[in-house]
CSV table of C-alpha atoms and ligand atoms in Angstrom, one decimal:
chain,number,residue,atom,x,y,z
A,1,UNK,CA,59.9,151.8,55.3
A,2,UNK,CA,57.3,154.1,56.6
A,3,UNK,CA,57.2,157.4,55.2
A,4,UNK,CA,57.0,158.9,58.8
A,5,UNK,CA,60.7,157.7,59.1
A,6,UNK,CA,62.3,159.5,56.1
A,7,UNK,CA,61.2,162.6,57.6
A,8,UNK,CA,62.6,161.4,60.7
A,9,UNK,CA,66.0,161.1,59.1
A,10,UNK,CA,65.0,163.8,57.0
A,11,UNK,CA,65.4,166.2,59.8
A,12,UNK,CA,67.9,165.0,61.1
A,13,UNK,CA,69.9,165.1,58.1
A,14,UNK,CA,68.9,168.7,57.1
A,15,UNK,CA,69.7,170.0,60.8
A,16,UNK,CA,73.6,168.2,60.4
A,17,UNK,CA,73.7,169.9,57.0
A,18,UNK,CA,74.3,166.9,55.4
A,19,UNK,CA,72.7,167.7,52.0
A,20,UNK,CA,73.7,164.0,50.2
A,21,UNK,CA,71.2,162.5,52.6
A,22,UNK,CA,68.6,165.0,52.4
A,23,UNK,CA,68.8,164.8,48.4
A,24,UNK,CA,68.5,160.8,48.8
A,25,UNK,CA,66.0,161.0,51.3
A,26,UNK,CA,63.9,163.3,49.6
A,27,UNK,CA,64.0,161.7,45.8
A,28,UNK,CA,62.1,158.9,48.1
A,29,UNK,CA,59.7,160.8,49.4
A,30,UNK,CA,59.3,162.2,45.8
A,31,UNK,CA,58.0,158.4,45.0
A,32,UNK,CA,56.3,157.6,47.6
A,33,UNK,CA,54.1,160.2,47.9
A,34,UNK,CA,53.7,161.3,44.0
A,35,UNK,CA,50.4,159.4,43.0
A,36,UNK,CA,48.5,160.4,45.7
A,37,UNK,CA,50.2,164.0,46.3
A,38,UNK,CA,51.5,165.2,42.9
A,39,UNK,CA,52.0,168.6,44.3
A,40,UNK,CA,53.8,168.2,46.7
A,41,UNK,CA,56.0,166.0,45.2
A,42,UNK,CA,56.2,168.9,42.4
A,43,UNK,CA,57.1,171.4,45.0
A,44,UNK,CA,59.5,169.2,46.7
A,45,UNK,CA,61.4,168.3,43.1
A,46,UNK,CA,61.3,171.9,42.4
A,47,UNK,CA,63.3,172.7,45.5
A,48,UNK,CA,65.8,170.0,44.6
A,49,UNK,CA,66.0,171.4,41.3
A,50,UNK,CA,67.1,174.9,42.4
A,51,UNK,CA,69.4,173.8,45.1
A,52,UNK,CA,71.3,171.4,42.8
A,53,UNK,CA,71.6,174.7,40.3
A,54,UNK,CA,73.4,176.6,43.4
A,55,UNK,CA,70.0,178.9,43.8
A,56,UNK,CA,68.5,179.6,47.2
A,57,UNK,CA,65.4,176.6,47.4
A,58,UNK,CA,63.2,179.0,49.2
A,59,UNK,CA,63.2,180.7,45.1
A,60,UNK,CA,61.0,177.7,44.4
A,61,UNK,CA,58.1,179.4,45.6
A,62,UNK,CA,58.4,182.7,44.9
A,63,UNK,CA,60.9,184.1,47.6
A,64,UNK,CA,63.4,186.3,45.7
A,65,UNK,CA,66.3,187.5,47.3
A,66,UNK,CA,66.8,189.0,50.3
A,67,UNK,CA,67.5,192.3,50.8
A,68,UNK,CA,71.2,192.8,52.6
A,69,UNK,CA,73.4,195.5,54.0
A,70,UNK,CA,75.7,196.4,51.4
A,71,UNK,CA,79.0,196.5,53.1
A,72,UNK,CA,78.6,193.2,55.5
A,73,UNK,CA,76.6,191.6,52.4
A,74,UNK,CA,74.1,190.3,55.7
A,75,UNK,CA,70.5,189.6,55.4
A,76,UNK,CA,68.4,192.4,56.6
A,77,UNK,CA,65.4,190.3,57.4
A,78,UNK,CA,64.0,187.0,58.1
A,79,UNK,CA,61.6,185.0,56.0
A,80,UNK,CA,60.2,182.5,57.4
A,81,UNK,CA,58.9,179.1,55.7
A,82,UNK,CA,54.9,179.5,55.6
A,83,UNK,CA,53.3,177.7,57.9
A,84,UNK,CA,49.5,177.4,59.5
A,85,UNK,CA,50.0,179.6,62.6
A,86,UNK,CA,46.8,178.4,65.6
A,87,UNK,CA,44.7,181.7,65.9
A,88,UNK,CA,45.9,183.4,69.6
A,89,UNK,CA,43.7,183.4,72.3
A,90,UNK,CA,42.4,187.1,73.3
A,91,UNK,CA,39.9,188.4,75.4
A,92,UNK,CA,36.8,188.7,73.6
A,93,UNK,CA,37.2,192.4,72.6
A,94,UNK,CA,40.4,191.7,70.7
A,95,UNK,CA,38.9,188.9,69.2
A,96,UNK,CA,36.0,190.9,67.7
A,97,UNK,CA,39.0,193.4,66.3
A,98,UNK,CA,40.4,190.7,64.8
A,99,UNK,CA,37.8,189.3,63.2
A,100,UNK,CA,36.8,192.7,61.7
A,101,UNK,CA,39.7,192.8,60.1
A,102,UNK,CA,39.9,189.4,58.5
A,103,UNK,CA,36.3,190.6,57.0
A,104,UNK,CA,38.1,193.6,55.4
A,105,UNK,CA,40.8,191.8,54.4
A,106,UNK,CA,38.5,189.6,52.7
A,107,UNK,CA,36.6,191.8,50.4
A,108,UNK,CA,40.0,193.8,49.8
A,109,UNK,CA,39.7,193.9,46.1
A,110,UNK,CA,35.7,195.4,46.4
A,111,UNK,CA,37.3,197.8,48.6
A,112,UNK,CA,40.1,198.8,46.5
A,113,UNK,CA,37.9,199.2,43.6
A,114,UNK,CA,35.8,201.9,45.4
A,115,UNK,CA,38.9,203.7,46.4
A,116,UNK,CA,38.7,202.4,50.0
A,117,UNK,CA,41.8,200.3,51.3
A,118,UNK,CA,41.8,197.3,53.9
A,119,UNK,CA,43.6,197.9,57.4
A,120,UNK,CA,47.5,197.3,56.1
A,121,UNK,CA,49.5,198.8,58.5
A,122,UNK,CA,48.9,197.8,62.1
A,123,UNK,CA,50.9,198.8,65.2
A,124,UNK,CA,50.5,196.2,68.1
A,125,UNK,CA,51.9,197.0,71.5
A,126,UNK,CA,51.9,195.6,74.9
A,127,UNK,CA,53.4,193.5,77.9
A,128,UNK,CA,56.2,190.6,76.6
A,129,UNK,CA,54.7,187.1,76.0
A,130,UNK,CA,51.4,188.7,75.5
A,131,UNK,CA,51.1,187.6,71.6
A,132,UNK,CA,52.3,190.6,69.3
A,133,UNK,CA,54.7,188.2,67.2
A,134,UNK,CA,52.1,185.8,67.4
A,135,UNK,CA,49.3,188.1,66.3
A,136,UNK,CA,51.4,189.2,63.4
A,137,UNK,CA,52.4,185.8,62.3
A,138,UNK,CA,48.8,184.6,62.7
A,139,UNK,CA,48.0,187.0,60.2
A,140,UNK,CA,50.9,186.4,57.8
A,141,UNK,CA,49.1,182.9,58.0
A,142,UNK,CA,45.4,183.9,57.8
A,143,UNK,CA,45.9,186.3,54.8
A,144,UNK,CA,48.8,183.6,52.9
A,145,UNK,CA,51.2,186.2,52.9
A,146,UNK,CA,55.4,185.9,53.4
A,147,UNK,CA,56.5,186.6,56.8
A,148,UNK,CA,59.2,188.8,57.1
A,149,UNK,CA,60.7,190.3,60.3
A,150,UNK,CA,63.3,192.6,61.1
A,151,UNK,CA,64.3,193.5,65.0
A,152,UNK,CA,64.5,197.3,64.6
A,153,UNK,CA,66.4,197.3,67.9
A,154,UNK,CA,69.1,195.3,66.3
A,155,UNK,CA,68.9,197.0,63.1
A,156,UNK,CA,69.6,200.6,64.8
A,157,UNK,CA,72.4,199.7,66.8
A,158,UNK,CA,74.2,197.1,64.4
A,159,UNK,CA,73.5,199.6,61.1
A,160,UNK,CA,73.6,202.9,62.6
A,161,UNK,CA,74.0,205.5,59.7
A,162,UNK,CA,72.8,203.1,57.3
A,163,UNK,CA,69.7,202.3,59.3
A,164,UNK,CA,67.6,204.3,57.3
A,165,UNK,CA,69.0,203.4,54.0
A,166,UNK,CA,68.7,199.9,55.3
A,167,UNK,CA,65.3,199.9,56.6
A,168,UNK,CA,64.1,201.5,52.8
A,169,UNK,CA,65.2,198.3,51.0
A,170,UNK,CA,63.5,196.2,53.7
A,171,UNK,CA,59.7,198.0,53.3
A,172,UNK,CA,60.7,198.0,49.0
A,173,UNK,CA,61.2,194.2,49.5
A,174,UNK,CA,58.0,193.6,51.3
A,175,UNK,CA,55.8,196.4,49.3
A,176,UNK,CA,57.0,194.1,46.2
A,177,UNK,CA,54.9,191.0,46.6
A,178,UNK,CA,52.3,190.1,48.9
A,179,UNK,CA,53.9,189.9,52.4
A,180,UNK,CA,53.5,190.4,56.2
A,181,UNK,CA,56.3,192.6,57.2
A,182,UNK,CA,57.1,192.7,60.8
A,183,UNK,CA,58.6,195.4,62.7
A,184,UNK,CA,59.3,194.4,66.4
A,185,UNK,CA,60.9,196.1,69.2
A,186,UNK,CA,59.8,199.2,67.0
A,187,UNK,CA,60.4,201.6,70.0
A,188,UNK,CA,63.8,201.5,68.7
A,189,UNK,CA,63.2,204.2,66.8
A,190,UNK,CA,62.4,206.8,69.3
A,191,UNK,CA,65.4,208.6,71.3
A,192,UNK,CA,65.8,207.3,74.9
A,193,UNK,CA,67.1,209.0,77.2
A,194,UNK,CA,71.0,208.2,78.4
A,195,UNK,CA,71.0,206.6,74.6
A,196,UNK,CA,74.5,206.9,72.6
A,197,UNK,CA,72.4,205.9,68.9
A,198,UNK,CA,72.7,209.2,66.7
A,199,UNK,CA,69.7,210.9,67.1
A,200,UNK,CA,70.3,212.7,63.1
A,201,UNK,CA,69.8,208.7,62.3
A,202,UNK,CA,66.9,208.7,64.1
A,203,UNK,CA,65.1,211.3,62.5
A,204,UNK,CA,65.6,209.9,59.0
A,205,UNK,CA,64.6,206.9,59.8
A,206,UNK,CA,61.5,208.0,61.3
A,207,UNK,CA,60.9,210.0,57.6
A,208,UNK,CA,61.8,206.7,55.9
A,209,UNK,CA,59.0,205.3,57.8
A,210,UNK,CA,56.5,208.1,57.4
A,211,UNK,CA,56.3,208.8,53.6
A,212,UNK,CA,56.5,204.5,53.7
A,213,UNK,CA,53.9,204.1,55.4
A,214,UNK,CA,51.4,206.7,53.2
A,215,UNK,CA,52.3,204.4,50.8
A,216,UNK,CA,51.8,201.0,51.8
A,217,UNK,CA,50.3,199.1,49.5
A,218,UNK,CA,47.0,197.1,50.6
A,219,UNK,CA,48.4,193.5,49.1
A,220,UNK,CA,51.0,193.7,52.2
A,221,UNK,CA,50.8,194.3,55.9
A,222,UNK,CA,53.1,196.6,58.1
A,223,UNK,CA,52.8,195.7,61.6
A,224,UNK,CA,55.0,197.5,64.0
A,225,UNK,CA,55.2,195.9,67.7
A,226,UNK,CA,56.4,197.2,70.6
A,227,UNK,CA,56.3,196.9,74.7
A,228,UNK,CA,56.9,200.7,75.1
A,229,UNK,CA,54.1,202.5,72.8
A,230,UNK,CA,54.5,205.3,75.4
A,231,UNK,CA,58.0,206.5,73.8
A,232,UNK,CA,56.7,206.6,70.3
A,233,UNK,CA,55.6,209.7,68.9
A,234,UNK,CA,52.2,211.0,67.8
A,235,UNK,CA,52.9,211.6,64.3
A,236,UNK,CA,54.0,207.8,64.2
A,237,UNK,CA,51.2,206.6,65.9
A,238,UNK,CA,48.8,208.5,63.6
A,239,UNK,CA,50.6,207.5,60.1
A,240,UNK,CA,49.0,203.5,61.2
A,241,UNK,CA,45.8,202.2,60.2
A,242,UNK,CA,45.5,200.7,63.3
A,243,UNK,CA,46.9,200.5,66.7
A,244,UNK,CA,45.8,197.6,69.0
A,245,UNK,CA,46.7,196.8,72.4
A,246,UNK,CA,47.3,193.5,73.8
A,247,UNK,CA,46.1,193.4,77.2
A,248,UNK,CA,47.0,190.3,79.6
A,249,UNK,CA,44.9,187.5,79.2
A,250,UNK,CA,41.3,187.4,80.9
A,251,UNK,CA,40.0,184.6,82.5
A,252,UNK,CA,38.3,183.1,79.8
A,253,UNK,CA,41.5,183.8,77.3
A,254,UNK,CA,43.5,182.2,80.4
A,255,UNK,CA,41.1,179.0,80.3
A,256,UNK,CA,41.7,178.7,76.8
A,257,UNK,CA,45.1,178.5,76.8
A,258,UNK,CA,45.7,176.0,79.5
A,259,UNK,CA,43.1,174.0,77.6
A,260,UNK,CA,44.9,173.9,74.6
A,261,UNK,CA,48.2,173.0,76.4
A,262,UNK,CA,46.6,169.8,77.8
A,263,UNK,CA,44.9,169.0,74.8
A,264,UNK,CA,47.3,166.0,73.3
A,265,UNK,CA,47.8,164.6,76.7
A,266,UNK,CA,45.3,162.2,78.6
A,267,UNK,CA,45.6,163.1,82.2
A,268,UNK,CA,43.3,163.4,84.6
A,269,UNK,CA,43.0,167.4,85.2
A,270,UNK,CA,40.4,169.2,87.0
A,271,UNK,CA,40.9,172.4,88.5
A,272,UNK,CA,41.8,174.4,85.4
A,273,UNK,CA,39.0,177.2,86.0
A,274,UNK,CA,41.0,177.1,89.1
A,275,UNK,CA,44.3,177.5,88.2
A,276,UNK,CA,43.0,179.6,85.4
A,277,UNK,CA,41.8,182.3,88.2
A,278,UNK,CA,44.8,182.2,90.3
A,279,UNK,CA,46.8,183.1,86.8
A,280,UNK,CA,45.5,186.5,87.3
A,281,UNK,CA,48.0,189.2,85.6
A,282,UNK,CA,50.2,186.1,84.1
A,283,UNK,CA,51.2,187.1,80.1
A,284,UNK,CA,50.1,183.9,77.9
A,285,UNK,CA,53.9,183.1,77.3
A,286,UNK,CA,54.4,182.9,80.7
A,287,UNK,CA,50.8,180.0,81.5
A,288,UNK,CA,52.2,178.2,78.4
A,289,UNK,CA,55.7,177.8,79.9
A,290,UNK,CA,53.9,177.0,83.7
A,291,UNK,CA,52.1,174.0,81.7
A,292,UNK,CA,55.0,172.9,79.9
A,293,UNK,CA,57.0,172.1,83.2
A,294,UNK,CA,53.5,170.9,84.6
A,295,UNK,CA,53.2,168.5,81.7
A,296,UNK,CA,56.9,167.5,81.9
A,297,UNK,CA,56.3,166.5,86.2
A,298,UNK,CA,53.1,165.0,85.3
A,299,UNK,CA,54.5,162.7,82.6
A,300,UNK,CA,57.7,161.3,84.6
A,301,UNK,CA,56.8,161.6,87.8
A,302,UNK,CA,52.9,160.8,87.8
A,303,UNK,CA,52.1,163.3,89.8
A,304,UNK,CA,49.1,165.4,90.1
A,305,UNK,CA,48.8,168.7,87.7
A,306,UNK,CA,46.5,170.2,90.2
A,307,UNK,CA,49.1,170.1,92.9
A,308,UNK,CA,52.1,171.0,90.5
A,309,UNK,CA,50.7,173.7,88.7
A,310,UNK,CA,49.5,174.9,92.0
A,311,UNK,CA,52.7,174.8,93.5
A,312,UNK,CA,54.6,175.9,90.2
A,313,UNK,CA,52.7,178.9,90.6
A,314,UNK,CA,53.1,179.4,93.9
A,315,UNK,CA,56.8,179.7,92.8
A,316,UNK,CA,56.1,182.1,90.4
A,317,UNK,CA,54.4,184.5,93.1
A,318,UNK,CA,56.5,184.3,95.8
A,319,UNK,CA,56.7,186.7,97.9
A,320,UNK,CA,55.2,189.4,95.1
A,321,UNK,CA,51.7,189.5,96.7
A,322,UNK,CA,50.4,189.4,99.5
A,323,UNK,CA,46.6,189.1,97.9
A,324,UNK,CA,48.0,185.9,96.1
A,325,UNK,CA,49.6,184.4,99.3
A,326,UNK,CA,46.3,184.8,101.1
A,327,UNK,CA,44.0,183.1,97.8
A,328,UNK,CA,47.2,180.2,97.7
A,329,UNK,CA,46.7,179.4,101.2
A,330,UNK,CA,43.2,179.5,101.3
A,331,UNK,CA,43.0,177.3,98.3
A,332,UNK,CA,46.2,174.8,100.0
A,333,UNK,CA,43.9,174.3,102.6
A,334,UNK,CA,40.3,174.2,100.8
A,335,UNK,CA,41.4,171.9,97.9
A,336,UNK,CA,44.3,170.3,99.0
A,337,UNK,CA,44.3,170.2,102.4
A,338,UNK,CA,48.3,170.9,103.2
A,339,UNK,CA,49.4,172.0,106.3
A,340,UNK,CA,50.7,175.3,107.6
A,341,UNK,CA,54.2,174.0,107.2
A,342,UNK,CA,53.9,172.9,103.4
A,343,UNK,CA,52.4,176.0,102.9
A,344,UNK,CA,55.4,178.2,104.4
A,345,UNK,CA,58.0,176.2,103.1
A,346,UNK,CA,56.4,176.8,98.9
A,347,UNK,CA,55.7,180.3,99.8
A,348,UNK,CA,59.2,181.0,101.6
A,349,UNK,CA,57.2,182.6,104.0
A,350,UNK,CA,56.6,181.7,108.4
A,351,UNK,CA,53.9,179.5,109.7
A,352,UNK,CA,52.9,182.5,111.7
A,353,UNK,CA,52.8,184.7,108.5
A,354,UNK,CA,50.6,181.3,107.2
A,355,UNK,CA,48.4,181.4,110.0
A,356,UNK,CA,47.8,185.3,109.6
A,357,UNK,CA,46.9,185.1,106.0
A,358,UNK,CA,44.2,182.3,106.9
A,359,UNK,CA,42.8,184.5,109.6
B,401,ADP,N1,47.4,185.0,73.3
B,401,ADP,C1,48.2,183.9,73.1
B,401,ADP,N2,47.6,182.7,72.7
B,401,ADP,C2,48.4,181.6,72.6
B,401,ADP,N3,49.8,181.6,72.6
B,401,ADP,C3,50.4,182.7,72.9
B,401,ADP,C4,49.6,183.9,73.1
B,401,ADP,N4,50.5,184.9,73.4
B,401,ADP,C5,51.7,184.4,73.4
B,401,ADP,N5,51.7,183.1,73.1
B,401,ADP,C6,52.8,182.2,72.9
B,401,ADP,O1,53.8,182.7,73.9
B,401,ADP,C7,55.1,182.8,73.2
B,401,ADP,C8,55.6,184.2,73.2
B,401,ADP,O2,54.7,185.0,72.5
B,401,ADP,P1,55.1,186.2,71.6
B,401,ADP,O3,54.0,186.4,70.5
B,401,ADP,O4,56.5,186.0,71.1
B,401,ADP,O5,55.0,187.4,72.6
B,401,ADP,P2,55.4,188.9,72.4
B,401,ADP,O6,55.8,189.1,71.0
B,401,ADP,O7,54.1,189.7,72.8
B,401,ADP,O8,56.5,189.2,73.4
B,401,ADP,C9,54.9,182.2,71.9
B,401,ADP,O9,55.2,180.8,71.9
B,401,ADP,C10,53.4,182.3,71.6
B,401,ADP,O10,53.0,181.4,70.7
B,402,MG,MG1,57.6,189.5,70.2
């Protein structure tokens, strides 16, 4: 048998939690691949090994155990299996941030033997679907370090006088050995207004947080994300290395991405610079999930991907903008050439409001 189709049953047997098949299947793999891969064979044996002695086989490779809520006896954070995470696509400012800190990052041990330390604590903010988690666990795969997240959002309103407590044993865990510790929905910690969360809780865990973060080591990365850096507080802000803002994609970041998303698949697509204008103020999540359902029409129905994503998009807009009804229709016509009728019926709107646009 191939080896692709033991991990073919492979996965299928781990996701059914049927561990007798995932044992046999993987003492197979073990064979098969052992002369040419030795390692991997090691680090797969190794994993058998611990399960079959009733430890966690995430142990194997150095993850110890998790840090949990003493009374519920529940995880606190997720690790996640490391994995090579594709470098986001930014605008070219971001980029250039980006790759200043991988250069500091690399020469992290001449830095920290002149007193100096690397950027290690790093607040990210803006718009959903922009890339924060991403960006984080880009960087948890860049610099080889664990990736661990905790939603502070959660965390406050499912630990509430214990989220302070909580929240220390979560930055001791990460401080330990090297590892990318993720904060999201970090605005959690500031008081809202019309909010119920105890505000005394609040305060300590912003403390936690301050005198943690003074202390970071440079072996780990804090990153703190949020879509609302408006309702944290100076003193926070300060206490980071670095804050960096994710705007909306730019053209060229835009271009990229749809690029990538058609990459695998051979049809015949033209118009992306197109499409990739008319995305104008669309978050990256967002163009990625426009070429999934293009890719998906494409594939079974054969049609176009100029005229779906066109028309996907013109979904998206509707009604929103008058700017973007006027650009649609003028395009409809230019490259496409659909009548008034089409035109009104994707954008919901009259063949008289059609005709005015196109005046
Ligand atoms: N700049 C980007 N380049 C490539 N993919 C992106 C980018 N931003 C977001 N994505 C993808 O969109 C989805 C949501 O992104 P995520 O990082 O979770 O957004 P955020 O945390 O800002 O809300 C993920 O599948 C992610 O890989
Ligand atoms: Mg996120």
């Amino acid at each position: 048998m191939r080896i692709e189709k033991y991990i073919a049953s492979l996965v299928r047997a781990s996701l059914d939690n049927d561990m007798r098949s995932v044992r046999a299947l993987s003492t197979k793999i073990i064979r098969r691949i052992k002369d040419e891969n030795p390692d991997i064979a090691y680090e797969i044996s190794e994993a058998l090994n611990y399960n079959a002695s009733g430890i966690s086989a995430s142990r194997s490779i150095g993850y110890g155990f998790l840090p949990q809520d003493n009374d519920s006896r529940i995880d606190l954070i997720r690790l996640e299996e490391p994995s090579e995470i594709i470098r986001p696509f930014f605008n070219e400012k971001l980029n250039e941030i980006i790759n200043d800190i991988e250069i500091e990052r690399n020469h992290i041990n001449k830095l920290v033997s002149m007193g100096l330390k690397p950027t290690s604590s790093i607040l990210i903010f803006g718009e959903p679907g922009v890339g924060k988690t991403h960006l984080a666990k880009y960087f948890s795969s860049l610099f080889k370090l664990k990736f661990a997240s905790l939603d502070m959002s959660s965390a406050v309103s499912s630990y509430l006088g214990k989220t302070g407590q909580n929240l220390k044993k979560v930055i001791d865990f990460a401080k330990e050995e090297p590892t990318l510790l993720l904060l999201d929905e970090f605005d959690a910690i500031a008081k809202k207004r019309d909010d119920t969360t105890d505000l005394g809780e609040l305060k300590r865990v912003v403390n936690v947080l301050l005198k943690e973060l003074e202390e970071w080591p440079a072996h780990s990365i804090l990153v703190a994300a949020t879509n609302h850096p408006e309702l944290l507080d100076k003193a926070i802000w300060r206490r980071f290395d670095m804050a960096i803002n994710i705007p909306l994609p730019d053209y060229d970041a835009r271009l990229e991405i749809i690029e990538n998303e058609f990459k695998d698949i051979v049809i015949d697509f033209k118009k992306k610079e197109l499409v990739a204008k008319l995305l104008k103020d669309v978050s990256a999540a967002e163009i990625i999930k426009l070429c999934e359902k293009t890719k998906k029409q494409v594939i079974i129905y054969d049609k176009s991907p100029e005229k779906v994503i066109f028309i996907e998009l013109a979904n998206m807009n509707q009604g929103k903008n008058i700017e973007f009804n006027k650009m649609f229709c003028r395009i409809a016509r230019e490259e496409f050439s659909m009548t008034y009728r089409e035109m009104a019926n994707i954008l919901g709107k009259s063949v008289s409001a059609i005709q005015n646009y196109l005046k």
